[in-house]
Amino acid sequence: MGFTLTKFFGGDRGDLSVKRAARQSPDQGRGRLAGNFARCLVGVSLLFLATTSILAAVPKRVLVIHSFGRAAPPFTTASTAFESTLTGEMGEAVDLDEVSLDVARYASLDLEEALVELMRKRQARWQPDLVVPIGSPAGIFVAQNRDRLFAPSTPVIYTGMDQRRLPAGVLQHNAAFVGASYDLPGLVEDILQLAPATTNIVVVIGATPLEQFWTEVLRQEFQPFTNRVSFTWFNDLPFDQMLERSARLPPHSFMLLVLLMRDAAGVSHNADEALRRLHEVANAPVNGFFRNQLGMGIVGGRLYADDAEGAESARIAIRILRGESASNFPARILPPSPPQYDWRELQRWGISANRLPPGSIVQFREPTAWERYRWRIIGAVSLCLVESLLIFILLANLVKRRSAERSLTESGNRLRAILDTAVEGIITVNDRGVMESVNPAAEKIFGYSAAEMIGQNVSLLGPANQDLAILLVAGRSKLNGNGRDVRGRRKDGSEFPIDLTVSEVTLANRRVFTGFVRDLSERRRSEIESRDLRRALTHAGRVSLLGQLSSSLAHELSQPLGAVLRNAETAELLLQDPSPDLEELRAIIVDIRKDDQRAGHVIDRLRSLLKRRDLELQCMEMDTVISEVVSLIRSDASVRHVGLEFVTARNVPMVKGDRIHLQQVMLNLIVNAMDALNGSLSGKGRVRIQLGPVLIDRVEVSVSDNGPGFPDGTIDRLFEPFFTTKENGMGMGLPISKAIIEAHHGQIWAENGPLGGAVFHFTVPICKNGDAA
Amino acid sequence: MNGARVYVIDDDVSFLSALSRFLRVSGFPVSVYSSAMDFLSDFQRTGMRGGCVLTDLQMPDMDGMALQQSLHKLGSTIPMVFLTGHGDIPHTVQAMRGGAEDFLTKHSSKEQLIDAVKRALARSEEQEAERVRQVALRAPFALLTDREREVLQHVVKGELNKQIAACLGIHERTVKLHRTNITTKLKVHSVAELTRMVQQAGMFDSP
């Protein structure tokens, strides 16, 4: 192990004052020898100065031990933050010394022994008041050699490392620990969240013992993902080969730079520089692990707060230097910071902001032209506007007269065009009910030609018992502006329902009534039929779903009923005693009542599911809707050895929906997912229900499984009636679900998940202000 | 009934309290757990001995079957009685194969329940007595040295001194010396007696 030893004074004032104190003594002596009063006066005042500066500033000594060199990111981030916070917030001089183990270049036991020797000699002259190892190699070094290097009273702050790397028990003796939380599987999850199509993750990591350790840990932590993504490990490549391979990665790759202190060829690297070069050549997005890398080319995610770690260590260091005992500080793990992303990278790789988890922070957003030149644009546009306005006023005066002449004929033509192409029949009558004009649609609806209608009374178009003339003219007060179903009569005598809207216009003291007529016969029939059918189907779907849930229902009911039985038996036993325990009996009765209510609730819930009913949209918590379904179905899942997982995004707003119908959709999707996993008694089957993400006006819900997924060519047909891939399936569950979701103004779709298995998504609209709660 | 405790496990708190109340009033010492995990960690921590487990079959996280397997792995033979909301044949078969003492539905009559618990506790007591007996039988063997135990293993297989000597690579005279020591320490007079003693103590049964 080689090392670089440098010594510098963190506080300039401290430096000067110490040197001044040392220099001034001979000065003062000379002053006395000369016997010069003035000099003496100066001497005395200097003496005074010297004394005060010695008293005020015996700087605290802090020894920082680096694992790698001083310029070895990411470790440098923690040490720089530590030093700057320490000197900035201490409020007095600090004497900072440092040692680097430089393990990337020189990791060997004899060099470590030599370093201990050297440090023993150094520390014999300069005993630190506090020792701060940064990074786990330094931490282990201090933990092992502490007794030989420092007095037991010298406190230690271990930072920039994982606590598990330290030998057991080292934190018990006059030591503090500052770490930041991190989530290794989260590294992969973050990537899959950003780019769900990812199939290959390239892990860039070096070959020092520390990096070898982490390679092993990562392999284990990433193991659960290996059936969904393949991992390519660069740990045994020299850096130039890493660069070469990064430039031609297969599509759907994502790089993950964890650490690069020394590559497999034995060349040491500056990880920031390595990141810059990888980013330059890579044909896939790059992600990192440390927060300091954001802005250097990584996309972002949950990042390790190395800077915060250094700053927090410095704050604890200050308190220890001011006299608090290091043992007073419990091991401090900084909480995770919100995920952060680099806007430029998101743009570059076409990652939509919708994919980011809620609460994300997006940095380095480049201002749009509008944001950048807002005032200039506003100024220029305003000027143009004022000029245009003046010109416009002048021109308008001129044009006004001419256009007035033209507009009469023009608007007449336009009206004619509208009337001719309207789908609704439009009929105008005078105040006696005589038809003055009809459009082609009216001809089509009633079967008369325009010539046959104009000049006739409008009652021609209605059945005998319902005079359209009265409805149009005399009954106008009731009808005006309101649609209402009335009946019409065609030329062939057949009657049919129509929708009639009437408006009245007064033209030159003459009242004209316009009737808008819509033929309801065809539409109404199919509407009624499809509504009835849908209701019957959804009901049938629910009944058959409940049939499939028999095990859950039995469980739900047998729990409270079993409890009631046992409690009743216990009460009987107690009553055989001549002086029964009344307290216990009372408790039993309370319990029996509670269980009875519980069974009642189960039955109520069943009944509401079994009832045939229309859709009633209300504002409600989707979370509760799903939780109820999950608790209902949990028992069936356990019988089928399927793991159920329900995760929800934070702060999901209320949605507008019908609880029962949405529960039916959820039940259907979950039962489908469990069916897809059938036959895997291995217990590895999982169904994951996810509430979120929350989009602008809607909430997405998804149900995914880790089964075989959809066979090719089936996805498009899933929602067709009677299409089924199950042996005894009806093929109605998904069409019904689709009808329900569409009646909610939502969407439902299916896909094969990025990690295998089938995924169903649907959306439900968010409640707006004013929607019924 | 020292140690003859009934460990009741059910994730349904109200059923758990009703069941444990019933057993308590019926005279059994009862401990309750609302999850198999809780019980398992208590079991490992205290190294409890004796008693029986009365557990719900269907529970989130770890169900009754998984608990049975975990206990097996820990080498425990604590008798288990399963309760289920509904009779489920595959599960019953699996549980019985795993050595379940009984399999009851949640609506079983109190007599069935009490009988099952009593049977399980009786089995547990037998197992405990058997264990104590084995310990007592094995005690004298502790006096033997490792070498003597090795020689003994060959002797009870009926091998001759010559064979034993060849097998262990020692002199026949040394084998004789070891045999004398063994019979003296175990206070037996014949090979037949020695063999019976070894068998009863289950000395060389596979662990």
Short mmCIF file of N, CA and C in Angstrom, two decimals, chain A residues 530-624:
data_model
loop_
_atom_site.label_atom_id
_atom_site.label_comp_id
_atom_site.label_asym_id
_atom_site.label_seq_id
_atom_site.Cartn_x
_atom_site.Cartn_y
_atom_site.Cartn_z
N SER A 530 -79.26 -3.35 -25.69
CA SER A 530 -77.88 -3.54 -25.24
C SER A 530 -77.76 -3.23 -23.75
N ARG A 531 -78.58 -2.29 -23.25
CA ARG A 531 -78.48 -2.02 -21.82
C ARG A 531 -78.93 -3.23 -21.01
N ASP A 532 -80.05 -3.82 -21.45
CA ASP A 532 -80.54 -5.00 -20.73
C ASP A 532 -79.52 -6.12 -20.78
N LEU A 533 -78.96 -6.29 -21.96
CA LEU A 533 -78.02 -7.39 -22.14
C LEU A 533 -76.79 -7.18 -21.26
N ARG A 534 -76.33 -5.93 -21.25
CA ARG A 534 -75.13 -5.65 -20.47
C ARG A 534 -75.39 -5.92 -19.00
N ARG A 535 -76.57 -5.48 -18.56
CA ARG A 535 -76.89 -5.66 -17.15
C ARG A 535 -76.94 -7.15 -16.82
N ALA A 536 -77.58 -7.92 -17.69
CA ALA A 536 -77.71 -9.35 -17.44
C ALA A 536 -76.34 -10.01 -17.46
N LEU A 537 -75.52 -9.57 -18.41
CA LEU A 537 -74.20 -10.19 -18.53
C LEU A 537 -73.31 -9.87 -17.36
N THR A 538 -73.28 -8.60 -16.98
CA THR A 538 -72.42 -8.25 -15.86
C THR A 538 -72.87 -9.02 -14.63
N HIS A 539 -74.19 -9.14 -14.51
CA HIS A 539 -74.70 -9.87 -13.35
C HIS A 539 -74.29 -11.33 -13.42
N ALA A 540 -74.47 -11.92 -14.61
CA ALA A 540 -74.08 -13.33 -14.78
C ALA A 540 -72.59 -13.48 -14.50
N GLY A 541 -71.81 -12.51 -14.98
CA GLY A 541 -70.37 -12.56 -14.77
C GLY A 541 -70.04 -12.56 -13.29
N ARG A 542 -70.76 -11.71 -12.55
CA ARG A 542 -70.48 -11.64 -11.11
C ARG A 542 -70.83 -12.94 -10.42
N VAL A 543 -72.00 -13.49 -10.80
CA VAL A 543 -72.43 -14.73 -10.16
C VAL A 543 -71.42 -15.83 -10.43
N SER A 544 -70.95 -15.89 -11.68
CA SER A 544 -70.02 -16.99 -11.97
C SER A 544 -68.67 -16.73 -11.31
N LEU A 545 -68.30 -15.45 -11.19
CA LEU A 545 -67.04 -15.14 -10.49
C LEU A 545 -67.12 -15.60 -9.05
N LEU A 546 -68.27 -15.31 -8.42
CA LEU A 546 -68.42 -15.68 -7.01
C LEU A 546 -68.35 -17.19 -6.85
N GLY A 547 -68.88 -17.88 -7.86
CA GLY A 547 -68.79 -19.34 -7.82
C GLY A 547 -67.34 -19.79 -7.75
N GLN A 548 -66.50 -19.05 -8.46
CA GLN A 548 -65.09 -19.43 -8.47
C GLN A 548 -64.39 -19.08 -7.18
N LEU A 549 -65.06 -18.26 -6.36
CA LEU A 549 -64.42 -17.82 -5.13
C LEU A 549 -64.92 -18.59 -3.91
N SER A 550 -65.49 -19.76 -4.16
CA SER A 550 -66.13 -20.47 -3.06
C SER A 550 -65.21 -20.63 -1.87
N SER A 551 -63.96 -20.90 -2.13
CA SER A 551 -63.05 -21.16 -1.03
C SER A 551 -62.89 -19.93 -0.15
N SER A 552 -62.76 -18.76 -0.80
CA SER A 552 -62.62 -17.53 -0.04
C SER A 552 -63.86 -17.27 0.80
N LEU A 553 -65.02 -17.49 0.17
CA LEU A 553 -66.26 -17.19 0.89
C LEU A 553 -66.42 -18.11 2.08
N ALA A 554 -66.09 -19.39 1.87
CA ALA A 554 -66.19 -20.33 2.97
C ALA A 554 -65.31 -19.88 4.12
N HIS A 555 -64.11 -19.44 3.77
CA HIS A 555 -63.17 -19.00 4.79
C HIS A 555 -63.71 -17.77 5.51
N GLU A 556 -64.18 -16.81 4.73
CA GLU A 556 -64.67 -15.55 5.30
C GLU A 556 -65.78 -15.80 6.30
N LEU A 557 -66.65 -16.76 5.98
CA LEU A 557 -67.78 -17.01 6.87
C LEU A 557 -67.42 -17.96 8.00
N SER A 558 -66.54 -18.92 7.71
CA SER A 558 -66.30 -19.92 8.74
C SER A 558 -65.51 -19.34 9.91
N GLN A 559 -64.73 -18.28 9.64
CA GLN A 559 -63.98 -17.68 10.76
C GLN A 559 -64.93 -17.15 11.83
N PRO A 560 -65.81 -16.19 11.49
CA PRO A 560 -66.68 -15.68 12.55
C PRO A 560 -67.62 -16.74 13.10
N LEU A 561 -68.13 -17.62 12.23
CA LEU A 561 -69.08 -18.62 12.74
C LEU A 561 -68.37 -19.59 13.69
N GLY A 562 -67.15 -19.98 13.32
CA GLY A 562 -66.37 -20.86 14.20
C GLY A 562 -66.12 -20.20 15.53
N ALA A 563 -65.82 -18.90 15.50
CA ALA A 563 -65.54 -18.19 16.75
C ALA A 563 -66.79 -18.13 17.61
N VAL A 564 -67.95 -17.90 16.98
CA VAL A 564 -69.21 -17.85 17.74
C VAL A 564 -69.45 -19.19 18.42
N LEU A 565 -69.24 -20.27 17.67
CA LEU A 565 -69.45 -21.61 18.22
C LEU A 565 -68.58 -21.84 19.45
N ARG A 566 -67.28 -21.57 19.29
CA ARG A 566 -66.35 -21.81 20.41
C ARG A 566 -66.73 -20.97 21.62
N ASN A 567 -67.11 -19.70 21.36
CA ASN A 567 -67.47 -18.83 22.47
C ASN A 567 -68.72 -19.34 23.18
N ALA A 568 -69.69 -19.81 22.41
CA ALA A 568 -70.92 -20.32 23.02
C ALA A 568 -70.61 -21.55 23.88
N GLU A 569 -69.75 -22.42 23.35
CA GLU A 569 -69.38 -23.61 24.12
C GLU A 569 -68.66 -23.25 25.41
N THR A 570 -67.80 -22.25 25.31
CA THR A 570 -67.09 -21.81 26.50
C THR A 570 -68.07 -21.28 27.53
N ALA A 571 -69.06 -20.51 27.06
CA ALA A 571 -70.06 -19.97 27.98
C ALA A 571 -70.79 -21.10 28.69
N GLU A 572 -71.15 -22.14 27.94
CA GLU A 572 -71.81 -23.30 28.56
C GLU A 572 -70.95 -23.90 29.66
N LEU A 573 -69.67 -24.06 29.34
CA LEU A 573 -68.76 -24.64 30.33
C LEU A 573 -68.72 -23.78 31.58
N LEU A 574 -68.62 -22.47 31.36
CA LEU A 574 -68.51 -21.55 32.49
C LEU A 574 -69.78 -21.62 33.35
N LEU A 575 -70.92 -21.78 32.69
CA LEU A 575 -72.19 -21.75 33.42
C LEU A 575 -72.40 -23.00 34.27
N GLN A 576 -71.62 -24.06 34.00
CA GLN A 576 -71.72 -25.25 34.85
C GLN A 576 -71.18 -24.97 36.24
N ASP A 577 -70.35 -23.96 36.35
CA ASP A 577 -69.77 -23.59 37.64
C ASP A 577 -70.86 -22.94 38.51
N PRO A 578 -70.92 -23.30 39.79
CA PRO A 578 -71.95 -22.68 40.64
C PRO A 578 -71.79 -21.15 40.71
N SER A 579 -70.55 -20.65 40.72
CA SER A 579 -70.40 -19.18 40.69
C SER A 579 -69.57 -18.81 39.47
N PRO A 580 -70.24 -18.70 38.33
CA PRO A 580 -69.51 -18.50 37.07
C PRO A 580 -68.79 -17.14 37.02
N ASP A 581 -67.74 -17.10 36.22
CA ASP A 581 -66.95 -15.88 36.04
C ASP A 581 -67.73 -14.92 35.13
N LEU A 582 -68.43 -13.97 35.76
CA LEU A 582 -69.31 -13.10 34.97
C LEU A 582 -68.54 -12.20 34.02
N GLU A 583 -67.36 -11.80 34.46
CA GLU A 583 -66.54 -10.92 33.62
C GLU A 583 -66.24 -11.60 32.29
N GLU A 584 -65.83 -12.87 32.40
CA GLU A 584 -65.49 -13.65 31.22
C GLU A 584 -66.73 -13.83 30.33
N LEU A 585 -67.87 -14.12 30.98
CA LEU A 585 -69.11 -14.32 30.23
C LEU A 585 -69.48 -13.06 29.46
N ARG A 586 -69.29 -11.92 30.10
CA ARG A 586 -69.62 -10.66 29.46
C ARG A 586 -68.72 -10.47 28.21
N ALA A 587 -67.44 -10.76 28.41
CA ALA A 587 -66.50 -10.62 27.28
C ALA A 587 -66.92 -11.55 26.14
N ILE A 588 -67.37 -12.75 26.51
CA ILE A 588 -67.79 -13.72 25.48
C ILE A 588 -68.96 -13.16 24.68
N ILE A 589 -69.92 -12.57 25.39
CA ILE A 589 -71.11 -12.07 24.69
C ILE A 589 -70.73 -10.93 23.76
N VAL A 590 -69.84 -10.04 24.22
CA VAL A 590 -69.38 -8.95 23.36
C VAL A 590 -68.75 -9.53 22.10
N ASP A 591 -67.92 -10.56 22.28
CA ASP A 591 -67.24 -11.16 21.13
C ASP A 591 -68.23 -11.81 20.17
N ILE A 592 -69.21 -12.51 20.74
CA ILE A 592 -70.19 -13.18 19.88
C ILE A 592 -70.90 -12.14 19.03
N ARG A 593 -71.26 -11.02 19.68
CA ARG A 593 -71.98 -10.00 18.91
C ARG A 593 -71.10 -9.46 17.78
N LYS A 594 -69.82 -9.24 18.11
CA LYS A 594 -68.89 -8.71 17.10
C LYS A 594 -68.77 -9.67 15.91
N ASP A 595 -68.64 -10.97 16.23
CA ASP A 595 -68.46 -11.94 15.15
C ASP A 595 -69.72 -12.08 14.31
N ASP A 596 -70.86 -11.95 15.00
CA ASP A 596 -72.11 -12.04 14.25
C ASP A 596 -72.19 -10.88 13.25
N GLN A 597 -71.81 -9.69 13.71
CA GLN A 597 -71.84 -8.53 12.81
C GLN A 597 -70.89 -8.75 11.64
N ARG A 598 -69.77 -9.37 11.97
CA ARG A 598 -68.78 -9.58 10.92
C ARG A 598 -69.34 -10.52 9.84
N ALA A 599 -69.97 -11.59 10.28
CA ALA A 599 -70.55 -12.52 9.31
C ALA A 599 -71.62 -11.79 8.51
N GLY A 600 -72.38 -10.93 9.19
CA GLY A 600 -73.42 -10.16 8.51
C GLY A 600 -72.84 -9.30 7.41
N HIS A 601 -71.69 -8.67 7.71
CA HIS A 601 -71.06 -7.82 6.69
C HIS A 601 -70.66 -8.63 5.46
N VAL A 602 -70.15 -9.84 5.71
CA VAL A 602 -69.74 -10.68 4.59
C VAL A 602 -70.96 -10.94 3.70
N ILE A 603 -72.08 -11.27 4.37
CA ILE A 603 -73.28 -11.59 3.60
C ILE A 603 -73.79 -10.35 2.87
N ASP A 604 -73.73 -9.20 3.53
CA ASP A 604 -74.15 -7.96 2.86
C ASP A 604 -73.35 -7.72 1.60
N ARG A 605 -72.04 -7.94 1.74
CA ARG A 605 -71.17 -7.68 0.62
C ARG A 605 -71.50 -8.62 -0.55
N LEU A 606 -71.76 -9.88 -0.18
CA LEU A 606 -72.15 -10.85 -1.20
C LEU A 606 -73.41 -10.42 -1.89
N ARG A 607 -74.39 -9.99 -1.05
CA ARG A 607 -75.68 -9.65 -1.61
C ARG A 607 -75.53 -8.48 -2.58
N SER A 608 -74.71 -7.52 -2.18
CA SER A 608 -74.58 -6.36 -3.07
C SER A 608 -73.89 -6.76 -4.36
N LEU A 609 -73.00 -7.75 -4.28
CA LEU A 609 -72.36 -8.22 -5.52
C LEU A 609 -73.33 -8.99 -6.40
N LEU A 610 -74.29 -9.66 -5.73
CA LEU A 610 -75.19 -10.51 -6.49
C LEU A 610 -76.37 -9.75 -7.05
N LYS A 611 -76.58 -8.53 -6.53
CA LYS A 611 -77.76 -7.78 -6.97
C LYS A 611 -77.57 -7.29 -8.40
N ARG A 612 -78.67 -7.31 -9.12
CA ARG A 612 -78.64 -6.81 -10.49
C ARG A 612 -78.86 -5.30 -10.41
N ARG A 613 -77.91 -4.52 -10.88
CA ARG A 613 -78.10 -3.08 -10.71
C ARG A 613 -77.39 -2.30 -11.80
N ASP A 614 -77.80 -1.04 -11.95
CA ASP A 614 -77.18 -0.18 -12.94
C ASP A 614 -75.94 0.48 -12.36
N LEU A 615 -75.21 1.08 -13.26
CA LEU A 615 -73.99 1.75 -12.86
C LEU A 615 -74.32 3.04 -12.10
N GLU A 616 -73.73 3.21 -10.92
CA GLU A 616 -73.92 4.47 -10.20
C GLU A 616 -72.54 5.03 -9.91
N LEU A 617 -72.18 6.10 -10.60
CA LEU A 617 -70.84 6.65 -10.44
C LEU A 617 -70.79 7.57 -9.22
N GLN A 618 -69.83 7.31 -8.36
CA GLN A 618 -69.66 8.12 -7.17
C GLN A 618 -68.19 8.34 -6.94
N CYS A 619 -67.85 9.38 -6.15
CA CYS A 619 -66.45 9.59 -5.80
C CYS A 619 -66.08 8.63 -4.68
N MET A 620 -64.97 7.96 -4.83
CA MET A 620 -64.58 6.99 -3.81
C MET A 620 -63.09 6.72 -3.88
N GLU A 621 -62.59 6.04 -2.83
CA GLU A 621 -61.18 5.70 -2.75
C GLU A 621 -60.95 4.39 -3.50
N MET A 622 -60.14 4.42 -4.53
CA MET A 622 -59.85 3.20 -5.28
C MET A 622 -59.09 2.20 -4.40
N ASP A 623 -58.30 2.75 -3.50
CA ASP A 623 -57.51 1.92 -2.59
C ASP A 623 -58.42 0.97 -1.80
N THR A 624 -59.52 1.52 -1.26
CA THR A 624 -60.44 0.70 -0.48
C THR A 624 -61.10 -0.35 -1.37
#
